[in-house]
PDB file of N, CA and C in Angstrom:
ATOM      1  N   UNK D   1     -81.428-143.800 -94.307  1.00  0.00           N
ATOM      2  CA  UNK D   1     -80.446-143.191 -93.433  1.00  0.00           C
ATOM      3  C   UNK D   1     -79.791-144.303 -92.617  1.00  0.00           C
ATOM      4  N   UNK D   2     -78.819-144.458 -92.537  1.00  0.00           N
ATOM      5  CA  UNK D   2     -77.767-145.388 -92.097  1.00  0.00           C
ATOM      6  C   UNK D   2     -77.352-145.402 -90.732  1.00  0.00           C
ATOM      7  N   UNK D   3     -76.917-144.155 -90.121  1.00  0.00           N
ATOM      8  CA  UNK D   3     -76.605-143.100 -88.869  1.00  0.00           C
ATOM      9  C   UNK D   3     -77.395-142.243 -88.725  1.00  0.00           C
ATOM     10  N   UNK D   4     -77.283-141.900 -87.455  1.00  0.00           N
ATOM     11  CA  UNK D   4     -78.170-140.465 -87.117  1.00  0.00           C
ATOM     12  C   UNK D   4     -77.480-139.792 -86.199  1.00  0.00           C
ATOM     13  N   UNK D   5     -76.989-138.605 -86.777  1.00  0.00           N
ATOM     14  CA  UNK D   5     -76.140-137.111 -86.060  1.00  0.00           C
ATOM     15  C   UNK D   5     -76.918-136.610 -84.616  1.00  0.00           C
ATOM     16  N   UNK D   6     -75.817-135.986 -84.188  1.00  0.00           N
ATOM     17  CA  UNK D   6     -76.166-134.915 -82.723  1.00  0.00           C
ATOM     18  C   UNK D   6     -77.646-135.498 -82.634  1.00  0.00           C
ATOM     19  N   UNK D   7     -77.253-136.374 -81.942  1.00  0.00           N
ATOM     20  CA  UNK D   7     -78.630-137.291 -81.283  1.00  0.00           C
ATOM     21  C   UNK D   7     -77.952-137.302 -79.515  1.00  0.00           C
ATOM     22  N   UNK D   8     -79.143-137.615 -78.695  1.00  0.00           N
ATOM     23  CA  UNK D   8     -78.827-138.033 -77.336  1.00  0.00           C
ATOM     24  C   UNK D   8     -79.628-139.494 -77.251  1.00  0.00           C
ATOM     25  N   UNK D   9     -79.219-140.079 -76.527  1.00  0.00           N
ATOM     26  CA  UNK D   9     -79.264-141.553 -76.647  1.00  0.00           C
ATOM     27  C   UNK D   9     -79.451-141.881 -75.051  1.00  0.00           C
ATOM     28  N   UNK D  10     -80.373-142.396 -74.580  1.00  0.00           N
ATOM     29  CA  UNK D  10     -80.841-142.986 -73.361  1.00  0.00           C
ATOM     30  C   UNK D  10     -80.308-144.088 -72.863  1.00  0.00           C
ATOM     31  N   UNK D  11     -79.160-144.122 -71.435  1.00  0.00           N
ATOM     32  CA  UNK D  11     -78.254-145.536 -71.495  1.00  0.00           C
ATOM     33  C   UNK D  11     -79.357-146.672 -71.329  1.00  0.00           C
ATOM     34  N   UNK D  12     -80.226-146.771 -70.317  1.00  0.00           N
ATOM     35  CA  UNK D  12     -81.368-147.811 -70.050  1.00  0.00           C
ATOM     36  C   UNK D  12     -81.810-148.152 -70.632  1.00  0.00           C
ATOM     37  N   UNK D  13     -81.355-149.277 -70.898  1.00  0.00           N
ATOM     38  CA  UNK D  13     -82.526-149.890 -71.807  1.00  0.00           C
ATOM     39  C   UNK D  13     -84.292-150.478 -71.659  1.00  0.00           C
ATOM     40  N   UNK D  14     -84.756-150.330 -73.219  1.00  0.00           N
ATOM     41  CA  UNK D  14     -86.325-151.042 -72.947  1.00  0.00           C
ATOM     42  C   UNK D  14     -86.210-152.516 -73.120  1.00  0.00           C
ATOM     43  N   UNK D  15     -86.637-152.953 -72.058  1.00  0.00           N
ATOM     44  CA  UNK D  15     -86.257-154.136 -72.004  1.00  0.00           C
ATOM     45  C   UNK D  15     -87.956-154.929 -71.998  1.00  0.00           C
ATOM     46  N   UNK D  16     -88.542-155.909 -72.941  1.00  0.00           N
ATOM     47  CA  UNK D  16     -89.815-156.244 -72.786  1.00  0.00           C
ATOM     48  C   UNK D  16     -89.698-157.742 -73.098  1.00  0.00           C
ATOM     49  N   UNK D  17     -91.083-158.571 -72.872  1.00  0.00           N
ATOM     50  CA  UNK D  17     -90.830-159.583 -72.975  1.00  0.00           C
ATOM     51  C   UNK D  17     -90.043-160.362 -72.475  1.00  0.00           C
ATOM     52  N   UNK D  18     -89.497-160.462 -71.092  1.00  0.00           N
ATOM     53  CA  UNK D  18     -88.665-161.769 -70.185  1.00  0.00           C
ATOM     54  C   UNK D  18     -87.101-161.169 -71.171  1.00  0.00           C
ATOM     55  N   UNK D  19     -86.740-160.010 -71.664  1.00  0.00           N
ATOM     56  CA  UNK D  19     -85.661-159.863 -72.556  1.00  0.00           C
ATOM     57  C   UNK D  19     -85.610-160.034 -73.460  1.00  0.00           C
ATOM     58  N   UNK D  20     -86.313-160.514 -74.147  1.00  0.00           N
ATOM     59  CA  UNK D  20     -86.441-160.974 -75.592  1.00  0.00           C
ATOM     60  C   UNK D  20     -86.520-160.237 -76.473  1.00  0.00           C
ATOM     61  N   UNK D  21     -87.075-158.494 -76.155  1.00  0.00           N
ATOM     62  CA  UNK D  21     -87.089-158.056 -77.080  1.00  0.00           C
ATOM     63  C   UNK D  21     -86.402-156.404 -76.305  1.00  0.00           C
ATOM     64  N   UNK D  22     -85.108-155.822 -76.828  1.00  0.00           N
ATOM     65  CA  UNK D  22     -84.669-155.164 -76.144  1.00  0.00           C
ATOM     66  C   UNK D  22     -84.461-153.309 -77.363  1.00  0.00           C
ATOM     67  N   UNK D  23     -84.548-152.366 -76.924  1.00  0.00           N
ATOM     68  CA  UNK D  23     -84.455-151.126 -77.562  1.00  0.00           C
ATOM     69  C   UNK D  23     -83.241-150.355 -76.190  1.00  0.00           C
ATOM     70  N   UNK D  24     -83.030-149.243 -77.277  1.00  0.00           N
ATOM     71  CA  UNK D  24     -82.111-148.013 -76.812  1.00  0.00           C
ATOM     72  C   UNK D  24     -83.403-147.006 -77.605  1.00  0.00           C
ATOM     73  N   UNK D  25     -83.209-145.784 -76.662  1.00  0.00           N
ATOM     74  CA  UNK D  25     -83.830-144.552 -76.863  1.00  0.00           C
ATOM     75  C   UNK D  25     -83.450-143.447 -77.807  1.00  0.00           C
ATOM     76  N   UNK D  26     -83.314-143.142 -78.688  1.00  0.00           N
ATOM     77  CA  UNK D  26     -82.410-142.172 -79.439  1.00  0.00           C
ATOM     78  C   UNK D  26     -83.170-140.618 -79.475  1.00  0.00           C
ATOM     79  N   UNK D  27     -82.839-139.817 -78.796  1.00  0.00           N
ATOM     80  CA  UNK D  27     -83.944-138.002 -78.907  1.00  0.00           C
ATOM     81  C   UNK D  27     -83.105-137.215 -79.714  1.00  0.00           C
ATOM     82  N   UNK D  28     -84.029-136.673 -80.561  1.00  0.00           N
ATOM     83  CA  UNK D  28     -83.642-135.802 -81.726  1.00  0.00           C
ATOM     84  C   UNK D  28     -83.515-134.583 -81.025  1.00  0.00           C
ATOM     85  N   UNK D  29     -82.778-133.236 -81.852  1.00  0.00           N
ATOM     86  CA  UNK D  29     -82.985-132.291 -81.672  1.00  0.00           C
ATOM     87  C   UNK D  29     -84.043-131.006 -81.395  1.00  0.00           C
ATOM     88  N   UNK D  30     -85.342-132.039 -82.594  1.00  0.00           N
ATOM     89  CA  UNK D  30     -86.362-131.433 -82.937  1.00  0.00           C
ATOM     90  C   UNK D  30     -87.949-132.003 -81.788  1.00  0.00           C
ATOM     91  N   UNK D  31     -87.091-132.838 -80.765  1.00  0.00           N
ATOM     92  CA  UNK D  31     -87.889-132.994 -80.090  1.00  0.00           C
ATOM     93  C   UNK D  31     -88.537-134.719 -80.262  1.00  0.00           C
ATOM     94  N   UNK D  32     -88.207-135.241 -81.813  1.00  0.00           N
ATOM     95  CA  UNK D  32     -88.732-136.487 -82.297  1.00  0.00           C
ATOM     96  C   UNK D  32     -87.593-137.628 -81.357  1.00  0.00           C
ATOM     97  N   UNK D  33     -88.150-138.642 -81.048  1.00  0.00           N
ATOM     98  CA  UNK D  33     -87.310-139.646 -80.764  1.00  0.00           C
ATOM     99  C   UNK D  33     -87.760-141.164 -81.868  1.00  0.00           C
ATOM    100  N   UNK D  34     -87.067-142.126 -81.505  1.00  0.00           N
ATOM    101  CA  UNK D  34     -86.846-143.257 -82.121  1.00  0.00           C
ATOM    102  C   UNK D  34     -86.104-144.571 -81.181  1.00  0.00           C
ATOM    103  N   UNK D  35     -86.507-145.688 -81.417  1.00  0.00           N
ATOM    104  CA  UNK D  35     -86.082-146.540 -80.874  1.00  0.00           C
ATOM    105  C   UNK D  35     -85.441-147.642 -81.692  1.00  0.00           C
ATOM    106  N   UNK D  36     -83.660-148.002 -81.327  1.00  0.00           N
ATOM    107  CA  UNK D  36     -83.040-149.126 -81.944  1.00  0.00           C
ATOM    108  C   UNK D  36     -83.136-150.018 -81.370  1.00  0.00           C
ATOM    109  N   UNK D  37     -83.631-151.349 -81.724  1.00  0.00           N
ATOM    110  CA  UNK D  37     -83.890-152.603 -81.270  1.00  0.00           C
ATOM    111  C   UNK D  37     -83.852-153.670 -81.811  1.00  0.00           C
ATOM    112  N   UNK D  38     -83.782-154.908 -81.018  1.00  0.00           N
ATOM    113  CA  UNK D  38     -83.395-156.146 -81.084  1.00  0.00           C
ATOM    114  C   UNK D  38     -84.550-157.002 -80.914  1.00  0.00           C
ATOM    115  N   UNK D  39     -85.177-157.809 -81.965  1.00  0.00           N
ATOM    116  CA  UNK D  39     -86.284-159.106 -81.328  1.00  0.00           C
ATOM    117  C   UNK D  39     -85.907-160.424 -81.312  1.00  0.00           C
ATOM    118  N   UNK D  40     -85.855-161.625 -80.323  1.00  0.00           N
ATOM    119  CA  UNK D  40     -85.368-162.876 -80.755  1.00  0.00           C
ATOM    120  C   UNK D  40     -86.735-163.164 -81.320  1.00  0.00           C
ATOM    121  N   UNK D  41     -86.621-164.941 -81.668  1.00  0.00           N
ATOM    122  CA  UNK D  41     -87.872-165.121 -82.436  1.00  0.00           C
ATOM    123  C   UNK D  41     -89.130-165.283 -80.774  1.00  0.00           C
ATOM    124  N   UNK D  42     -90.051-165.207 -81.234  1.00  0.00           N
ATOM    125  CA  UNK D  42     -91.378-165.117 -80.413  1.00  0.00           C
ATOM    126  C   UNK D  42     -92.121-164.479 -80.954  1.00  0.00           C
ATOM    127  N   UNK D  43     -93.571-164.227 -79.933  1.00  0.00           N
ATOM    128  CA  UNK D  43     -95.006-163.606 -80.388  1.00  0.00           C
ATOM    129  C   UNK D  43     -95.068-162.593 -79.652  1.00  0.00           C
ATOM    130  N   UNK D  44     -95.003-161.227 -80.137  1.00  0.00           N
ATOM    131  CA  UNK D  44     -94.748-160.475 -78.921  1.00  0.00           C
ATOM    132  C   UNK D  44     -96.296-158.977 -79.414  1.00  0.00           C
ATOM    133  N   UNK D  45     -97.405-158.852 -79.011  1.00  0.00           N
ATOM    134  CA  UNK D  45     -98.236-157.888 -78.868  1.00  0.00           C
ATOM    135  C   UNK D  45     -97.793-156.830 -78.571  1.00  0.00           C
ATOM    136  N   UNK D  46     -97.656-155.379 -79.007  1.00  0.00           N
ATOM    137  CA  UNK D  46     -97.153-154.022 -78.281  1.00  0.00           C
ATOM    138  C   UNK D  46     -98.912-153.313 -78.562  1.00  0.00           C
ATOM    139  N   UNK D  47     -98.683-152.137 -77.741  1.00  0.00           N
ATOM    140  CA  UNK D  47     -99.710-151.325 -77.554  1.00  0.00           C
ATOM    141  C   UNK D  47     -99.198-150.008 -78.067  1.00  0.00           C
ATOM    142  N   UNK D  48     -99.625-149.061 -78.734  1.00  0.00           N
ATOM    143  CA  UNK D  48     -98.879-147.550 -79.438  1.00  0.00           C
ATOM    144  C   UNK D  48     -99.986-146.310 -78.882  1.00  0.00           C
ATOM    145  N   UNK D  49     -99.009-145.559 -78.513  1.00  0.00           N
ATOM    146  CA  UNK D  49     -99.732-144.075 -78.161  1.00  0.00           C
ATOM    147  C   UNK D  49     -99.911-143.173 -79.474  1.00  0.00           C
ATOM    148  N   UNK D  50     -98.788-143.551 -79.525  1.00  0.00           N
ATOM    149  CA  UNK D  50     -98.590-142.030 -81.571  1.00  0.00           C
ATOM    150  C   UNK D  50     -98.704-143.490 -82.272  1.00  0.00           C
ATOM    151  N   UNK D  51     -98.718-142.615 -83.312  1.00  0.00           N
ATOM    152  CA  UNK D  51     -98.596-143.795 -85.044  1.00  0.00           C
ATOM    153  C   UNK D  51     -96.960-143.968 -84.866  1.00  0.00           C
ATOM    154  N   UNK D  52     -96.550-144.666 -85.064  1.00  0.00           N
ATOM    155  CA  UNK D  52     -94.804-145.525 -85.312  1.00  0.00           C
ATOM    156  C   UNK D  52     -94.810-146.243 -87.379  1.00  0.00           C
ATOM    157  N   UNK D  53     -93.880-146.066 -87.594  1.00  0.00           N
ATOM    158  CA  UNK D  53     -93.216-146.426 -88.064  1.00  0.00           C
ATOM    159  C   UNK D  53     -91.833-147.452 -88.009  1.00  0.00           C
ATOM    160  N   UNK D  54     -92.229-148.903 -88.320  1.00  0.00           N
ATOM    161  CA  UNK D  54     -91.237-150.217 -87.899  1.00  0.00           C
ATOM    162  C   UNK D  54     -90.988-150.391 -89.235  1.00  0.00           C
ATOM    163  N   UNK D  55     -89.152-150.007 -89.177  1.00  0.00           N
ATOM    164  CA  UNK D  55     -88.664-150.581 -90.157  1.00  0.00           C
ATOM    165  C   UNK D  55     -87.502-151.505 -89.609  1.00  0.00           C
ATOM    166  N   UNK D  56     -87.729-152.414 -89.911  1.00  0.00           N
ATOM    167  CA  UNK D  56     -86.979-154.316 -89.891  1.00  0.00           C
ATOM    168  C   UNK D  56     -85.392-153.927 -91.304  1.00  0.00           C
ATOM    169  N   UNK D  57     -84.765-153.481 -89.975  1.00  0.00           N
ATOM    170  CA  UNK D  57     -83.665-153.771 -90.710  1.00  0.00           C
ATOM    171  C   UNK D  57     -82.943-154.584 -91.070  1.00  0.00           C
ATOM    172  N   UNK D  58     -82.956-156.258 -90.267  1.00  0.00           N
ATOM    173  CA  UNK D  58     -81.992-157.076 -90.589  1.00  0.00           C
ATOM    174  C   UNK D  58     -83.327-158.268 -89.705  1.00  0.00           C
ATOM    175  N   UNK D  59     -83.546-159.202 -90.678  1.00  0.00           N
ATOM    176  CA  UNK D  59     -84.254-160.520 -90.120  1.00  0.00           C
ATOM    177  C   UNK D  59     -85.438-160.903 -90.827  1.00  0.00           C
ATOM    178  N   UNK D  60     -86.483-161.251 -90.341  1.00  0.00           N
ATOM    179  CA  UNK D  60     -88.104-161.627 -91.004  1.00  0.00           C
ATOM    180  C   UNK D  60     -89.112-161.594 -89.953  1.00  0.00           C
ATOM    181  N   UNK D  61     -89.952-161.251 -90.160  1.00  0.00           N
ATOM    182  CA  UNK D  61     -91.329-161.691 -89.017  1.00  0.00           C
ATOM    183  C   UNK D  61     -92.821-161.463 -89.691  1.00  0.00           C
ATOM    184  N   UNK D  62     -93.770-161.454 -89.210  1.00  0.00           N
ATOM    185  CA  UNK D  62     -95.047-161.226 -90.050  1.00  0.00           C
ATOM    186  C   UNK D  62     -95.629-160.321 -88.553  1.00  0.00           C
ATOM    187  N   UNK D  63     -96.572-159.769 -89.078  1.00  0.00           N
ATOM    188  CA  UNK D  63     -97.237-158.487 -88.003  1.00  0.00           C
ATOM    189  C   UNK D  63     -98.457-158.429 -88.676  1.00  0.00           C
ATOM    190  N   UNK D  64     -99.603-158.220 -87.402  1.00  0.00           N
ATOM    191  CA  UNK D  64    -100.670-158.395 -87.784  1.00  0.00           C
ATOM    192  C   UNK D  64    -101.082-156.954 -87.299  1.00  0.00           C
ATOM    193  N   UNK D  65    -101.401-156.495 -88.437  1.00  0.00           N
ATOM    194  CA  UNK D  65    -102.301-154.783 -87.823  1.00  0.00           C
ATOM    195  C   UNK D  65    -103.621-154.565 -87.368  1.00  0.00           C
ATOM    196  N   UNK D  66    -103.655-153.639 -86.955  1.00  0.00           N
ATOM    197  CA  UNK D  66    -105.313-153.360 -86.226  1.00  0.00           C
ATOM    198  C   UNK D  66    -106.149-152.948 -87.870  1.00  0.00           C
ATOM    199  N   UNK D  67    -106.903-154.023 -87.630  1.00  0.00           N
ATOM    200  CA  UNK D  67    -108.229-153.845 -88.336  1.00  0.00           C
ATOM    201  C   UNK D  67    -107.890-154.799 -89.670  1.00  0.00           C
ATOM    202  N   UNK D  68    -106.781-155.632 -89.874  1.00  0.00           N
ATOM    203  CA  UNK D  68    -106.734-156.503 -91.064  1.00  0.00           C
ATOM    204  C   UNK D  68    -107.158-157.974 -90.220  1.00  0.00           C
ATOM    205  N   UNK D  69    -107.360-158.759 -91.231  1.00  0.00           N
ATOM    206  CA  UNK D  69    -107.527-160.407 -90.666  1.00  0.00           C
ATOM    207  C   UNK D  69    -106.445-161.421 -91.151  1.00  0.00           C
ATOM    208  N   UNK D  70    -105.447-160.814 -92.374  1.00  0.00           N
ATOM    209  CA  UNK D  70    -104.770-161.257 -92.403  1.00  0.00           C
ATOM    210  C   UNK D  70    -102.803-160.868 -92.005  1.00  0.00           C
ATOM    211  N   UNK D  71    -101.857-162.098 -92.053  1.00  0.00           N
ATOM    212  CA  UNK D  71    -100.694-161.515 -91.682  1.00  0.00           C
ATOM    213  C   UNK D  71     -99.880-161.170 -92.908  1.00  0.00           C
ATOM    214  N   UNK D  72     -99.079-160.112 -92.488  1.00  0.00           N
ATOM    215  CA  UNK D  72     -97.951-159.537 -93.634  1.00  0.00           C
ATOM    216  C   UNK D  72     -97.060-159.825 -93.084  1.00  0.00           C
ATOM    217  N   UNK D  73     -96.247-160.619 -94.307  1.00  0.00           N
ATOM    218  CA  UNK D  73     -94.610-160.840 -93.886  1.00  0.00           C
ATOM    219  C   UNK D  73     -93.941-159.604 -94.204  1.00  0.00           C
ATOM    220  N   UNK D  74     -92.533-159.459 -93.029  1.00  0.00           N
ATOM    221  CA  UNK D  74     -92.212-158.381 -93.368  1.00  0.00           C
ATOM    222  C   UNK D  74     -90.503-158.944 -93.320  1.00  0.00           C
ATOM    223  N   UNK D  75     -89.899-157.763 -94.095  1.00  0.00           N
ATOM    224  CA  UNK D  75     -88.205-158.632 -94.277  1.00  0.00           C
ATOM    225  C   UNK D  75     -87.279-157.423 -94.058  1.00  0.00           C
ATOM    226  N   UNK D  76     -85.556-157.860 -93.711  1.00  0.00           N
ATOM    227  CA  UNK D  76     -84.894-156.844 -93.696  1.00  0.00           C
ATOM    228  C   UNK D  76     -85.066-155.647 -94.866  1.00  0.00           C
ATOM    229  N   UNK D  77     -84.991-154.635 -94.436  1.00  0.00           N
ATOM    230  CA  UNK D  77     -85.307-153.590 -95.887  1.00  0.00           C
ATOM    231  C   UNK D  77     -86.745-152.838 -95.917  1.00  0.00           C
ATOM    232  N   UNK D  78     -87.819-153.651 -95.236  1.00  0.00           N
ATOM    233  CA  UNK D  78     -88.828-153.697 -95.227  1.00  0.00           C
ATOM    234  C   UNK D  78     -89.215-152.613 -94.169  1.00  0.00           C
ATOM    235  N   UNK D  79     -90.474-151.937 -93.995  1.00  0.00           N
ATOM    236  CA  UNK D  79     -91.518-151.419 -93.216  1.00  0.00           C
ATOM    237  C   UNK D  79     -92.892-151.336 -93.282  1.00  0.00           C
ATOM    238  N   UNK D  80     -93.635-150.992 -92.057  1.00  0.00           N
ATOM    239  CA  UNK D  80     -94.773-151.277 -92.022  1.00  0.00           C
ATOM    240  C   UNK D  80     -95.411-149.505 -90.733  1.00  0.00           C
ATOM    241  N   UNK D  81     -96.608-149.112 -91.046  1.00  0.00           N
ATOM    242  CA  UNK D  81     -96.529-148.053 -90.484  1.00  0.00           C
ATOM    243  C   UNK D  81     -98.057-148.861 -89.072  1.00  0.00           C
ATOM    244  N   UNK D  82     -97.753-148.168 -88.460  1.00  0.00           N
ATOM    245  CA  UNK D  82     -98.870-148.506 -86.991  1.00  0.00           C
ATOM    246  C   UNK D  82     -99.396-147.375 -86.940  1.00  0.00           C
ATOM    247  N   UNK D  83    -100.486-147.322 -86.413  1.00  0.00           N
ATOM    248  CA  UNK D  83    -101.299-145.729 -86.568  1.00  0.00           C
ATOM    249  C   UNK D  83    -101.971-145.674 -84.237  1.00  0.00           C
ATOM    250  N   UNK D  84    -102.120-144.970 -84.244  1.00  0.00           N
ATOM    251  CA  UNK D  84    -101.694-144.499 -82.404  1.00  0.00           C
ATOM    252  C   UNK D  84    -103.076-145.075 -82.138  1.00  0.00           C
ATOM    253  N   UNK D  85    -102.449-145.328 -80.816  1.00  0.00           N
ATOM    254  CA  UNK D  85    -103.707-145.667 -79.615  1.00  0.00           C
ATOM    255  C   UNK D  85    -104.758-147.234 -80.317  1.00  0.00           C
ATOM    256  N   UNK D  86    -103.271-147.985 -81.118  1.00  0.00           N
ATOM    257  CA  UNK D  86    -103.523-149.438 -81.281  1.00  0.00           C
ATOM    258  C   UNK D  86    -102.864-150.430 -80.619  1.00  0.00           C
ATOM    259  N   UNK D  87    -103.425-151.733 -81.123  1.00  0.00           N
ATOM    260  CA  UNK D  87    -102.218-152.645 -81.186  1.00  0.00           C
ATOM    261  C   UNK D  87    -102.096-153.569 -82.009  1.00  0.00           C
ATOM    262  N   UNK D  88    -100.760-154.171 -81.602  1.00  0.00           N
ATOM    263  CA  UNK D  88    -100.104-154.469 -83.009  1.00  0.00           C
ATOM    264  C   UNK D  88     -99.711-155.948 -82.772  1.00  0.00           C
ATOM    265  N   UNK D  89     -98.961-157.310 -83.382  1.00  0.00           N
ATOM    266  CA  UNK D  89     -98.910-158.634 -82.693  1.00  0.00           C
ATOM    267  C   UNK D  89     -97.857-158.649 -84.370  1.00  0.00           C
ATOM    268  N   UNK D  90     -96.376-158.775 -83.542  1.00  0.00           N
ATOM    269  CA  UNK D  90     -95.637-159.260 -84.456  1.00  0.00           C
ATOM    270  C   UNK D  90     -95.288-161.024 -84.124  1.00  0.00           C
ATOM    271  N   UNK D  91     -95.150-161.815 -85.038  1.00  0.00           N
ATOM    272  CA  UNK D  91     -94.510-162.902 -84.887  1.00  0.00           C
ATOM    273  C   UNK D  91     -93.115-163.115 -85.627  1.00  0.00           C
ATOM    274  N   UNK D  92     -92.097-162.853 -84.430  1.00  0.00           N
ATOM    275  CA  UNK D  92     -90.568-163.071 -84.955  1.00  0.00           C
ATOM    276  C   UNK D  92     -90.160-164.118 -85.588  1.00  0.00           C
ATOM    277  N   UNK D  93     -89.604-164.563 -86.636  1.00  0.00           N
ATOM    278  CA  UNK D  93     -89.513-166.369 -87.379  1.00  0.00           C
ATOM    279  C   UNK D  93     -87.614-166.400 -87.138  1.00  0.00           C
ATOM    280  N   UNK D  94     -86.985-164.946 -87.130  1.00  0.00           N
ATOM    281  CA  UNK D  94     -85.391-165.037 -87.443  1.00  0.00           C
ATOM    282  C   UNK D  94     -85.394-163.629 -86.226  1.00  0.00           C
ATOM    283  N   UNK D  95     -84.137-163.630 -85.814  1.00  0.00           N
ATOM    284  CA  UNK D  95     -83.910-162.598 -84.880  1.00  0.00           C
ATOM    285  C   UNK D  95     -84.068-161.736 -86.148  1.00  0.00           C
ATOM    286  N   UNK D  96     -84.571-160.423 -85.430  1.00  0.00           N
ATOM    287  CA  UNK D  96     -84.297-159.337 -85.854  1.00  0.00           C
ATOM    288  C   UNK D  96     -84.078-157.906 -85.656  1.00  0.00           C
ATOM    289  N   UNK D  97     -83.398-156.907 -85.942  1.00  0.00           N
ATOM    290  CA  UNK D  97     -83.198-155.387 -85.989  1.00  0.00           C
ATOM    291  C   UNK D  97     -83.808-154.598 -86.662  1.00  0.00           C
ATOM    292  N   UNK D  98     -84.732-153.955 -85.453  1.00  0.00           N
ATOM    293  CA  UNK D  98     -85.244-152.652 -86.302  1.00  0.00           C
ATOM    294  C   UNK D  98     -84.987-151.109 -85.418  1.00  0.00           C
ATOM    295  N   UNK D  99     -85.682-150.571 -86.052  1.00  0.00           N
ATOM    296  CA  UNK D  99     -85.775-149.403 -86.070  1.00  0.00           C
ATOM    297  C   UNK D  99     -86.934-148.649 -86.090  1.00  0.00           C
ATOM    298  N   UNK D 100     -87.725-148.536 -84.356  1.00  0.00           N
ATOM    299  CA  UNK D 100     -89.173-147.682 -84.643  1.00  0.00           C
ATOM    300  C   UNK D 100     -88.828-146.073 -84.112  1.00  0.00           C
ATOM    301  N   UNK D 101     -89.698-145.526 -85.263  1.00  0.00           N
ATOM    302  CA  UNK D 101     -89.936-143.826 -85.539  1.00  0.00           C
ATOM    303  C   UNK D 101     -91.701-143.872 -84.866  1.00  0.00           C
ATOM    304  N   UNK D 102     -91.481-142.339 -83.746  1.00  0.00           N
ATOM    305  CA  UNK D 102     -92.381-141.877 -83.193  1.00  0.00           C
ATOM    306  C   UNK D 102     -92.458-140.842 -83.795  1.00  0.00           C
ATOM    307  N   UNK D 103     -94.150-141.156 -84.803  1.00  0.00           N
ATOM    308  CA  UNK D 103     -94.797-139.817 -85.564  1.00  0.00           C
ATOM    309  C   UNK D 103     -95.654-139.326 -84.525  1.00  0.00           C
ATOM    310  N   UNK D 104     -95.768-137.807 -84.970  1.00  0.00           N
ATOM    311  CA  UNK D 104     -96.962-137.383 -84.535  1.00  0.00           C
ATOM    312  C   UNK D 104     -97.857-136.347 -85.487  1.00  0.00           C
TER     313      UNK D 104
END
């Protein structure tokens, strides 16, 4: 999906990391939201309440998941799913754009 229809969109941004890594809020109809965002390169740890879904639309980085020992590179085109009440340690190599989905 390319766009997303009759959405409401949160002006404030999430702003984390000294700026480095910045999102907009997008709320569905059905109650689901999603976040569009921006990472420069860095090491940036997040913490998840629900399971997410990060799909890397435009760039490269590797992300290390809860409970592996090793890293997965991940590329524009690419996703990777997070499962709730983890955390997660991406390392940015190229700016990049993604796109995280809040499952529940």
């Amino acid at each position: 999906m390319s766009e997303f229809n009759n959405v409401t969109i949160v002006k404030q941004a999430n702003v984390y990391f000294d700026g480095k890594v910045n999102s907009r809020t997008i709320k569905f109809a059905d109650g689901s939201s999603k976040t569009l965002g921006f990472m420069q390169p860095g090491e940036y740890t997040f913490n998840t309440a629900e399971p997410e879904l990060m799909e890397i639309l435009a760039g490269e980085l590797q992300v290390l998941l809860p409970g592996n020992d090793a890293w997965q590179t991940v590329k524009g085109g690419e996703s990777f799913n997070v499962p709730g009440n983890a955390a997660f340690t991406m390392k940015v190599s190229v700016a990049s754009d993604y796109c995280c989905s809040f499952l529940k």
